[in-house]
Short mmCIF file of C-alpha atoms in Angstrom, two decimals:
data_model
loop_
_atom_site.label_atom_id
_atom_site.label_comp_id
_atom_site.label_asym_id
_atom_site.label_seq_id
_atom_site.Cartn_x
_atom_site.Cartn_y
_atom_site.Cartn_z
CA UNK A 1 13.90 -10.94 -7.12
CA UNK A 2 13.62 -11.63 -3.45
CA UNK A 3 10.32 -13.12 -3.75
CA UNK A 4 11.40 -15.54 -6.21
CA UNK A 5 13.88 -16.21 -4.07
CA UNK A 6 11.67 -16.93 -1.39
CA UNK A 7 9.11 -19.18 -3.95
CA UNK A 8 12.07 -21.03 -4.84
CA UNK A 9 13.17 -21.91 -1.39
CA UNK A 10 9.51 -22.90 -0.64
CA UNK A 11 9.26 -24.94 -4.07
CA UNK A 12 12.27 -26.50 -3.61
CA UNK A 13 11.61 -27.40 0.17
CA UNK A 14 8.39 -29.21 -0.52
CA UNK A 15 9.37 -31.16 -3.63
CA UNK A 16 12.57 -32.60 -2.12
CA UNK A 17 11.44 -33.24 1.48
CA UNK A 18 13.49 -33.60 4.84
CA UNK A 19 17.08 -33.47 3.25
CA UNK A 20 16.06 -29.99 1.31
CA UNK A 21 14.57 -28.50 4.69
CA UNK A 22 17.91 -29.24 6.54
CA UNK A 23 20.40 -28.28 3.29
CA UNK A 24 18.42 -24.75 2.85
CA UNK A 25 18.83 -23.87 6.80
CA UNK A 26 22.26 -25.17 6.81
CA UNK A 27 22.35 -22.76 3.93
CA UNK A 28 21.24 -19.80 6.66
CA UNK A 29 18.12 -19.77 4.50
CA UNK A 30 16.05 -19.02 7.45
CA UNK A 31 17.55 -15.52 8.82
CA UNK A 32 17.38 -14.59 4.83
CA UNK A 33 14.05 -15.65 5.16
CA UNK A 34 12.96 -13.98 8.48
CA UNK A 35 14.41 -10.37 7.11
CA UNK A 36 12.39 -10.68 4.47
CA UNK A 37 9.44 -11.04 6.64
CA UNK A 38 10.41 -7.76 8.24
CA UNK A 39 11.39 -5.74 4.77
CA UNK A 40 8.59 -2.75 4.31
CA UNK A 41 5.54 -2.19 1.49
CA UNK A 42 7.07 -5.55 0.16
CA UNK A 43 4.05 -7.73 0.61
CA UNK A 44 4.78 -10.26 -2.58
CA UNK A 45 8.28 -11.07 -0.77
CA UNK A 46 6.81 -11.41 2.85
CA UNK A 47 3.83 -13.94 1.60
CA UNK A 48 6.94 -16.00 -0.34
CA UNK A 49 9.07 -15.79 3.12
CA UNK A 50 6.44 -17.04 5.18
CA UNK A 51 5.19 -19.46 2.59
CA UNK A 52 9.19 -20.64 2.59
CA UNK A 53 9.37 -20.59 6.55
CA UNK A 54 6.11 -23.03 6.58
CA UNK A 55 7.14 -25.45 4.10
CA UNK A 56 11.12 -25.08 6.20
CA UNK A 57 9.29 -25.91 9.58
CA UNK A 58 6.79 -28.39 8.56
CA UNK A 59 7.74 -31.88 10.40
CA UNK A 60 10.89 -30.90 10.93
CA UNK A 61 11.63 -29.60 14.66
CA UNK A 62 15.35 -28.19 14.44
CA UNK A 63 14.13 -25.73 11.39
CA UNK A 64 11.42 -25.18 14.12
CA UNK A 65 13.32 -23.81 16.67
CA UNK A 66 16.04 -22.95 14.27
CA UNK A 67 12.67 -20.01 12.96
CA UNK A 68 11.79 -19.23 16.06
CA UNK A 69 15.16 -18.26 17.44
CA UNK A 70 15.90 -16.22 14.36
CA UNK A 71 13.21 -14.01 15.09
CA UNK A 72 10.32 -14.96 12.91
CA UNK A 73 7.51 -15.21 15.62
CA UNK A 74 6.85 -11.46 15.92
CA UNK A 75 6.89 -10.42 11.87
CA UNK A 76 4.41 -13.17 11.30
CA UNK A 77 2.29 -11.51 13.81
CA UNK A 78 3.10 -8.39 12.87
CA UNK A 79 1.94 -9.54 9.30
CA UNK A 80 -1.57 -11.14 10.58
CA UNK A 81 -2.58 -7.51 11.41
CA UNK A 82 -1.09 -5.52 8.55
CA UNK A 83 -0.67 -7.95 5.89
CA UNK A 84 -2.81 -8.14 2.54
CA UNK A 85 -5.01 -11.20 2.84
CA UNK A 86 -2.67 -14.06 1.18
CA UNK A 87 -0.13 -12.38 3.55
CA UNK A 88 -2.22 -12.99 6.49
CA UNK A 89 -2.98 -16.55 5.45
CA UNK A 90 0.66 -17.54 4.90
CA UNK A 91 1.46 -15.89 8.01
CA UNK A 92 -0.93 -17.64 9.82
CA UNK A 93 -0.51 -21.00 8.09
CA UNK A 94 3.53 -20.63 9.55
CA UNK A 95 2.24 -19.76 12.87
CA UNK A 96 0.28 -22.99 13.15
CA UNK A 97 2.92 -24.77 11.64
CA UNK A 98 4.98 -23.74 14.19
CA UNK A 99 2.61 -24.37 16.96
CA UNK A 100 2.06 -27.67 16.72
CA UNK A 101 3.92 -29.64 13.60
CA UNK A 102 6.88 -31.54 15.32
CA UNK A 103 5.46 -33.72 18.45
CA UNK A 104 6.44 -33.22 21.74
CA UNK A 105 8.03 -30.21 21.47
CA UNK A 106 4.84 -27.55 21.31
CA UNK A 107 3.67 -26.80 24.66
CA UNK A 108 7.17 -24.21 24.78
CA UNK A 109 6.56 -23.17 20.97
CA UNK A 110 2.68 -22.56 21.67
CA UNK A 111 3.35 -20.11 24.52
CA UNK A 112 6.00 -18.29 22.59
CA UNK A 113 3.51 -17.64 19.86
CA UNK A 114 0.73 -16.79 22.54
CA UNK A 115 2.69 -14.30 24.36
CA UNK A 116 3.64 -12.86 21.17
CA UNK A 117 0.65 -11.55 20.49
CA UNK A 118 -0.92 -14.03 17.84
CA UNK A 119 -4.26 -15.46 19.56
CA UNK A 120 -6.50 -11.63 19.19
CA UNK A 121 -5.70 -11.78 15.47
CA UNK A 122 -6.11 -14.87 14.23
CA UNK A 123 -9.48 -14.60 16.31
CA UNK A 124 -10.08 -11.53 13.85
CA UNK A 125 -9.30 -13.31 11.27
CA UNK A 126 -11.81 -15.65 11.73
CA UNK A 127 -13.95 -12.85 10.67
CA UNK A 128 -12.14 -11.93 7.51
CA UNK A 129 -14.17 -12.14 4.02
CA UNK A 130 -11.49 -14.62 2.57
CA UNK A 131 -12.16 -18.01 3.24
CA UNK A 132 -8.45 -18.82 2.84
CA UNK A 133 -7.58 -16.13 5.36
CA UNK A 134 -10.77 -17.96 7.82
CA UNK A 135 -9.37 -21.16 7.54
CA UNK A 136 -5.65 -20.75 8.01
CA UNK A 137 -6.43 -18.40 11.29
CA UNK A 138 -8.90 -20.73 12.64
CA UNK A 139 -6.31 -23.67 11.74
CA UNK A 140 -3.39 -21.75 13.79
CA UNK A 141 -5.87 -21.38 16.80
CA UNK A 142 -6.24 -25.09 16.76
CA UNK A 143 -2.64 -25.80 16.89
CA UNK A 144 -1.77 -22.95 19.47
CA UNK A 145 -4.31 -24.47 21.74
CA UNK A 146 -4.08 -28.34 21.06
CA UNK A 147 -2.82 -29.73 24.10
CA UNK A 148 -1.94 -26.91 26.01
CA UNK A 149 -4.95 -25.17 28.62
CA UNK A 150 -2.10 -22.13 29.00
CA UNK A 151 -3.04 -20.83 25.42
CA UNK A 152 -6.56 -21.76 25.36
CA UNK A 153 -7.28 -18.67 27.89
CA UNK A 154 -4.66 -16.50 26.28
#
């Protein structure tokens, strides 16, 4: 149930736009969201929540921050090293979302993700069999260090 919760949110987010991202975190989607990120040996719910958190944050900078101050930074990290694979890659898809979606706003939202721990596993997953895992990682590195020399030596 919670990850069709999640899968709607997501679903619902990306086929209405702008007004659905700022109606489902007026809802207090996002700290529903971000425990589910954090709920144990549920791995179908956490790929939904962070699928849901990326679609919330994408071009839309107050459901950025809005994420980031609930707490979501360190359970999608947590989840690059301990997810299963489509966990990993929605994870890391979130965490480059979050890095550098909403302009002129990611220098601060790059370092938080940095000093979080997130650069030595995406740089893992570069390695990982899955090319969906490869190319999410390697497109969260791009956005942690686009712009921004502090995270490029992280």
């Amino acid at each position: 149930l919670r990850e069709l919760a999640a899968s709607g949110i997501g679903a619902l987010v990306v086929a209405a736009g702008g007004e659905a991202q700022a109606a489902a975190a007026k809802a207090r989607a996002i700290p529903a969201l971000v425990k589910l990120l954090q709920a144990e040996s549920e791995s179908a719910a956490q790929t939904a929540a962070a699928a849901a958190l990326r679609n919330l944050a994408a071009g839309h900078g107050r459901n950025q921050a809005a994420i980031a101050q609930a707490g979501a930074v360190a359970p999608l990290v947590r989840l690059l090293k301990d997810g299963a694979p489509e966990t990993q890659a929605e994870a890391a898809a979130a965490l480059g979302t979050l890095a550098g979606d909403a302009a002129g706003t990611n220098y601060e939202k790059q370092v938080v993700i940095a000093r979080a721990g997130a650069i030595q596993p995406l740089v893992g997953l570069l390695r990982d069999p899955s090319p969906q895992v490869r190319q999410e990682a390697a497109g969260a590195l791009r956005m942690l260090a686009t712009d921004n020399a502090d995270t490029q030596v992280e």
